[in-house]
Amino acid sequence: MLVALGIEPVAIADAKGFSQQFPHSALSPGTVDLGARWEPNLELLKQLAPDAVLVGGLGIFPIAESIAPPLVVQLYDGKAPPLATATRSLLELGKALSLEMRAERYVAQVQATFERVRERLTEQRKAILIVTMEPDGLDVVIHGRNGLIGNCLERVGLQNAWVGEENRWGFRKSGVEQLLRFVDADVRLLVIDQGARTDRALRSLAGNDIWKMVMPRPEALVRLPPLFPFGALPTARRFVLGLETAMA
Amino acid sequence: MAVPYFRNHRSMANPAIVVLGIATGTMLLTTGLSPVVGDIPAESLRIAYSVLPRAAISLVAGAVLALSGMLYQQLLRNPLAEPATLGVTAGSHLALVGASLFLPVLLDGGRLWVAGIGGIAATGVVALVVGRRQLEPVTLIVAGMLISLFCSGLTSALTIFNHEYLSDIYVWQSGNLRQMGWHNTAILLAVLSGCWFFAWLLRRPLAAAALGDEILSVIGVNVFLLRTTVLFLATLLGVAAVSTVGVIAFLGFLAPALARLCGARTVPALLLWAPLQGAALLFLADAAVQRLPLGGEVPTGTALAIIGAPFLTLLLWRRSGFAGRPTQLAVPSGRRAGWPLTAGSIAFAAITLLAVTLIGRSADGSYGLGGAIDPGVIWQMRTPRTMAVLAAGSVLAISGVLLQRATGNDMASPEILGISSAAALGVLCMLLFFPELPWNVAQYGAAIGACLASAVIMGMCLYGVEPLRLLLSGMALTIICSGLMAFFLAGGDPRASVIISWLSGSTYNATVAGAAAGLATSFVLMVLALGLSRIIGVLPLGDAVANGIGMPVARSRMLVFLLAAMGTACGTMLIGPLTFIGLVAPHLARRLGSSGPRQELLAAAALGATTLMLADWIGRNIIHPWQLPAGIVAAIISGPFVLLLLRRTG
């Protein structure tokens, strides 16, 4: 989110992981790596003496407060829809950093993207099922209505084929054979590409009878660009753009 | 001349329960299928390639695990033994995680080979280490535990930094019977038939083995060869099950125990009924898990652990005269180092304390003394962590010494009381029921859990419960805890990394207040423990000796247990549930030559504190700015070290 506001952070926890999960938000090469996301190296942070510290919702570190005033961003509490919360958080962050104009501009850009994609996809009649495949080829993660992905689908006017139960983070982990339920219905299956993991899953399923029924023509499998389902507005924008390309 | 083993059944309980289990399971499964199956091709495909293979494999895997458990129990002469005891599960887990992260191409054909080789390798190492002693049971168990700890340590280290990529392995860890074909079922059936056949051929020597080694040699059986063969069969079965259906922690000892309870006492009877009971149990459990409305899909392994644990405790509770003689503490002979060792280890601890507090790494990665960097860093951040780890190390080591001497069993460790598991369960409950709480508040769940467990132990002590039964409850709690934990992690919760880190013994959230309290407790505990030194000097020599000198055995043991519980609770609240330093430090002290309870207490406390301090320092600095939890580093370093000592002094 900081990158969306045009700020380059001095340091970030898990710089490499961040670049992998959010390739659309580029970090400058000088950004210092603080270590694990759940245990950022506080000694190092203190030595760097930042002006402010942005803390995610996983836990508030009291010691961090002694280093610099913390800005807390709570995105995924399992109650409010993540997309709305992400939008609101970005605006609040903008206000806290005295960058309201930039924040509002970014939000407006994202809304415009949503509208544009919505218009392009009005022709879509089929329900959509978005899954992530586990590398062993036995399980899939089906994205439901309450996560960031589900929110985005709704926002661009597509119908989510999954109406079953889901956990508080907005997905459901289930077996591949559950996909057989959607074989006869008018449902389009989209797979989020996780690179080697998805490849492994598809390789294990290559000769499988159940998979042959779910996906009779393997080359017709549509892959969406990789994304981290616990992201914020920039991730949502990237997902929606990926949808547009995939469905066109 | 046929041995009339069928006449040994005093009741029809065994066949009755098996039939009941299978019937109920079948009923549960068939209610889930729609009546117009034939018309819907997708549904009939699902039944042919998913539902039926799953039902079949639950039967076969249940039998395999039960047979494996039964063989382990005969081999190790311990009714609590099962595939995990000698490292099969830990080895497979490590192999799977390693392959997933570094050589995923190995997993293309399925998990079987990777998990299988991992499990066999782990048991192989155990056998190698103990080989010189003819695979003697107690040493096998200790070595198995250490190897498991080592593998788990490595696995945790890898998992912490990559847990998002290992989601399929969590599912495996909690026992997932999901099938996409008949491949695994066929393999498992082949392994079952082969191994069962060989076990049947060995039924007479197996039966004689329970009578002791001397009898075996007298009747002309090669003890080493028999043990090796049985170990091989049991491991093969265990590995096959673990590779195909994942970790189903309980079945290995639940099924044979159930068979025994229903009247199967002899080895041939057990060979027949234990696998059948196992098959019925797993079949029923899996059917129940699929049909019951439980929100998410609870993995079968977890469900079995939750239901089976209390059931097993009840089962074993009722048996009198349980588990034979306590084994003697293995005390190596030779010149004792005595007081010089004790003094030396305390001095070493003090030096280590200074070193780990002052030396650290700065932003550019260079090592330097604390003075060069902001002094605030040392006081605010490093000292609480170092002090916490010192307190935890000494407190857990003291508890370990107390427990090992009170039970006369050198594989006793603070974990067996179940307090660390109760603490972990406490944290898990906080996370599940109050998801909005920040992490440092949720950690109080550990304190609540630990205090509750200590209170229960205190109650049981006052009520006069035998120590062995106490330990059984602790073990049951540990199994429930690991089942639930695996389930939680498999669910993809984004808070997973925090809890894994805590589980592995991280000092990240140590505060000055907490560390000070810990130090105070460790001082008090040491004073109290030293006061009990006469009791813990006499208890390991056996009840007869203790009674002979007029010591009230039961009451003394309870007192020692209570003190150990206090220590464990304190240690868990400081660094999380990784309490195995309580297992390792006393061993270290004894092998390095401390003699007598007082020396052992002091030396173990100092050694425990030093080990953890070093581990914490290494963890904080070796992959700067990332940090490895102290518990993991301690497991990785000290496990092999103690194994080496085990092998050398024998």
mmCIF file of C-alpha atoms in Angstrom, chain A residues 20-151:
data_model
loop_
_atom_site.group_PDB
_atom_site.id
_atom_site.type_symbol
_atom_site.label_atom_id
_atom_site.label_comp_id
_atom_site.label_asym_id
_atom_site.label_seq_id
_atom_site.Cartn_x
_atom_site.Cartn_y
_atom_site.Cartn_z
ATOM 1 C CA GLN A 20 7.219 -12.743 -4.863
ATOM 2 C CA GLN A 21 3.729 -12.302 -3.557
ATOM 3 C CA PHE A 22 3.185 -8.756 -4.743
ATOM 4 C CA PRO A 23 5.165 -8.430 -7.957
ATOM 5 C CA HIS A 24 3.093 -5.478 -8.995
ATOM 6 C CA SER A 25 4.407 -3.351 -6.133
ATOM 7 C CA ALA A 26 8.079 -3.023 -6.802
ATOM 8 C CA LEU A 27 10.494 -2.304 -3.979
ATOM 9 C CA SER A 28 13.592 -0.264 -4.553
ATOM 10 C CA PRO A 29 16.803 -2.319 -4.343
ATOM 11 C CA GLY A 30 18.029 -0.448 -1.278
ATOM 12 C CA THR A 31 15.186 -1.610 0.930
ATOM 13 C CA VAL A 32 16.556 -3.359 3.985
ATOM 14 C CA ASP A 33 15.223 -6.803 4.828
ATOM 15 C CA LEU A 34 13.990 -7.059 8.394
ATOM 16 C CA GLY A 35 13.559 -10.791 8.511
ATOM 17 C CA ALA A 36 10.430 -12.770 9.304
ATOM 18 C CA ARG A 37 7.039 -11.147 8.994
ATOM 19 C CA TRP A 38 5.897 -12.397 12.345
ATOM 20 C CA GLU A 39 9.238 -11.563 14.022
ATOM 21 C CA PRO A 40 10.838 -8.576 12.333
ATOM 22 C CA ASN A 41 14.293 -7.916 13.674
ATOM 23 C CA LEU A 42 13.727 -5.135 16.159
ATOM 24 C CA GLU A 43 17.393 -4.514 16.890
ATOM 25 C CA LEU A 44 17.955 -3.785 13.234
ATOM 26 C CA LEU A 45 14.878 -1.621 13.067
ATOM 27 C CA LYS A 46 16.055 0.439 15.976
ATOM 28 C CA GLN A 47 19.411 0.954 14.327
ATOM 29 C CA LEU A 48 17.693 2.226 11.180
ATOM 30 C CA ALA A 49 15.682 4.783 13.179
ATOM 31 C CA PRO A 50 12.638 5.138 10.906
ATOM 32 C CA ASP A 51 10.110 7.963 11.147
ATOM 33 C CA ALA A 52 7.149 5.659 11.416
ATOM 34 C CA VAL A 53 6.404 1.952 11.518
ATOM 35 C CA LEU A 54 3.547 0.338 9.605
ATOM 36 C CA VAL A 55 2.237 -2.658 11.468
ATOM 37 C CA GLY A 56 -0.061 -5.287 10.025
ATOM 38 C CA GLY A 57 -2.946 -6.850 11.870
ATOM 39 C CA LEU A 58 -1.213 -9.978 13.087
ATOM 40 C CA GLY A 59 -0.071 -8.559 16.341
ATOM 41 C CA ILE A 60 0.966 -5.360 17.937
ATOM 42 C CA PHE A 61 4.490 -5.400 19.170
ATOM 43 C CA PRO A 62 4.731 -3.193 22.224
ATOM 44 C CA ILE A 63 8.466 -2.917 21.829
ATOM 45 C CA ALA A 64 8.021 -1.499 18.365
ATOM 46 C CA GLU A 65 6.302 1.493 19.870
ATOM 47 C CA SER A 66 9.505 2.544 21.533
ATOM 48 C CA ILE A 67 11.197 2.797 18.154
ATOM 49 C CA ALA A 68 8.738 4.983 16.269
ATOM 50 C CA PRO A 69 5.036 5.820 16.301
ATOM 51 C CA PRO A 70 3.165 2.843 14.860
ATOM 52 C CA LEU A 71 0.474 2.978 12.210
ATOM 53 C CA VAL A 72 -1.775 -0.011 12.534
ATOM 54 C CA VAL A 73 -3.498 -1.525 9.518
ATOM 55 C CA GLN A 74 -6.004 -4.237 10.254
ATOM 56 C CA LEU A 75 -7.151 -5.820 7.017
ATOM 57 C CA TYR A 76 -8.365 -9.305 7.712
ATOM 58 C CA ASP A 77 -10.411 -9.575 10.838
ATOM 59 C CA GLY A 78 -12.864 -11.933 9.218
ATOM 60 C CA LYS A 79 -15.824 -9.635 9.717
ATOM 61 C CA ALA A 80 -15.951 -6.851 7.166
ATOM 62 C CA PRO A 81 -15.496 -7.541 3.433
ATOM 63 C CA PRO A 82 -11.768 -7.247 2.704
ATOM 64 C CA LEU A 83 -12.152 -5.091 -0.377
ATOM 65 C CA ALA A 84 -14.053 -2.389 1.482
ATOM 66 C CA THR A 85 -11.637 -2.563 4.396
ATOM 67 C CA ALA A 86 -8.652 -2.302 2.075
ATOM 68 C CA THR A 87 -10.071 0.789 0.424
ATOM 69 C CA ARG A 88 -10.795 2.402 3.728
ATOM 70 C CA SER A 89 -7.353 1.513 5.107
ATOM 71 C CA LEU A 90 -5.606 3.103 2.168
ATOM 72 C CA LEU A 91 -7.542 6.340 2.620
ATOM 73 C CA GLU A 92 -6.797 6.347 6.344
ATOM 74 C CA LEU A 93 -3.146 5.706 5.704
ATOM 75 C CA GLY A 94 -3.091 8.552 3.242
ATOM 76 C CA LYS A 95 -4.565 10.852 5.836
ATOM 77 C CA ALA A 96 -2.058 9.733 8.490
ATOM 78 C CA LEU A 97 0.853 10.398 6.168
ATOM 79 C CA SER A 98 -0.602 13.677 4.875
ATOM 80 C CA LEU A 99 -0.993 12.205 1.394
ATOM 81 C CA GLU A 100 -4.775 12.262 1.053
ATOM 82 C CA MET A 101 -4.683 13.429 -2.545
ATOM 83 C CA ARG A 102 -2.544 10.538 -3.687
ATOM 84 C CA ALA A 103 -4.636 8.027 -1.781
ATOM 85 C CA GLU A 104 -7.889 9.315 -3.231
ATOM 86 C CA ARG A 105 -6.430 9.360 -6.717
ATOM 87 C CA TYR A 106 -5.305 5.779 -6.405
ATOM 88 C CA VAL A 107 -8.680 4.639 -5.095
ATOM 89 C CA ALA A 108 -10.391 6.422 -7.973
ATOM 90 C CA GLN A 109 -8.075 4.688 -10.461
ATOM 91 C CA VAL A 110 -8.889 1.293 -9.023
ATOM 92 C CA GLN A 111 -12.622 1.979 -9.065
ATOM 93 C CA ALA A 112 -12.346 3.017 -12.703
ATOM 94 C CA THR A 113 -10.545 -0.243 -13.500
ATOM 95 C CA PHE A 114 -13.331 -2.211 -11.841
ATOM 96 C CA GLU A 115 -15.981 -0.382 -13.855
ATOM 97 C CA ARG A 116 -14.171 -0.917 -17.100
ATOM 98 C CA VAL A 117 -13.732 -4.628 -16.533
ATOM 99 C CA ARG A 118 -17.331 -4.908 -15.427
ATOM 100 C CA GLU A 119 -18.494 -3.462 -18.698
ATOM 101 C CA ARG A 120 -16.281 -5.723 -20.733
ATOM 102 C CA LEU A 121 -17.555 -8.824 -18.999
ATOM 103 C CA THR A 122 -21.313 -8.141 -19.042
ATOM 104 C CA GLU A 123 -21.693 -10.815 -21.678
ATOM 105 C CA GLN A 124 -20.543 -13.540 -19.280
ATOM 106 C CA ARG A 125 -23.415 -15.834 -18.413
ATOM 107 C CA LYS A 126 -21.493 -18.663 -16.839
ATOM 108 C CA ALA A 127 -20.772 -18.877 -13.156
ATOM 109 C CA ILE A 128 -17.107 -18.776 -12.240
ATOM 110 C CA LEU A 129 -15.201 -21.071 -9.944
ATOM 111 C CA ILE A 130 -11.754 -19.924 -8.879
ATOM 112 C CA VAL A 131 -9.474 -22.485 -7.309
ATOM 113 C CA THR A 132 -5.892 -22.884 -6.224
ATOM 114 C CA MET A 133 -4.479 -26.353 -6.542
ATOM 115 C CA GLU A 134 -2.442 -28.081 -3.898
ATOM 116 C CA PRO A 135 0.734 -29.578 -5.340
ATOM 117 C CA ASP A 136 -0.119 -33.144 -4.350
ATOM 118 C CA GLY A 137 -3.087 -33.110 -6.688
ATOM 119 C CA LEU A 138 -5.483 -34.235 -3.986
ATOM 120 C CA ASP A 139 -6.867 -30.998 -2.625
ATOM 121 C CA VAL A 140 -7.976 -27.656 -3.941
ATOM 122 C CA VAL A 141 -8.643 -24.341 -2.294
ATOM 123 C CA ILE A 142 -11.948 -22.973 -3.536
ATOM 124 C CA HIS A 143 -12.363 -19.216 -3.175
ATOM 125 C CA GLY A 144 -15.705 -18.183 -1.790
ATOM 126 C CA ARG A 145 -17.655 -14.988 -1.437
ATOM 127 C CA ASN A 146 -16.072 -13.449 1.617
ATOM 128 C CA GLY A 147 -12.427 -13.164 0.661
ATOM 129 C CA LEU A 148 -10.702 -10.549 -1.439
ATOM 130 C CA ILE A 149 -11.153 -12.673 -4.557
ATOM 131 C CA GLY A 150 -14.826 -13.223 -3.900
ATOM 132 C CA ASN A 151 -15.343 -9.504 -3.334
#
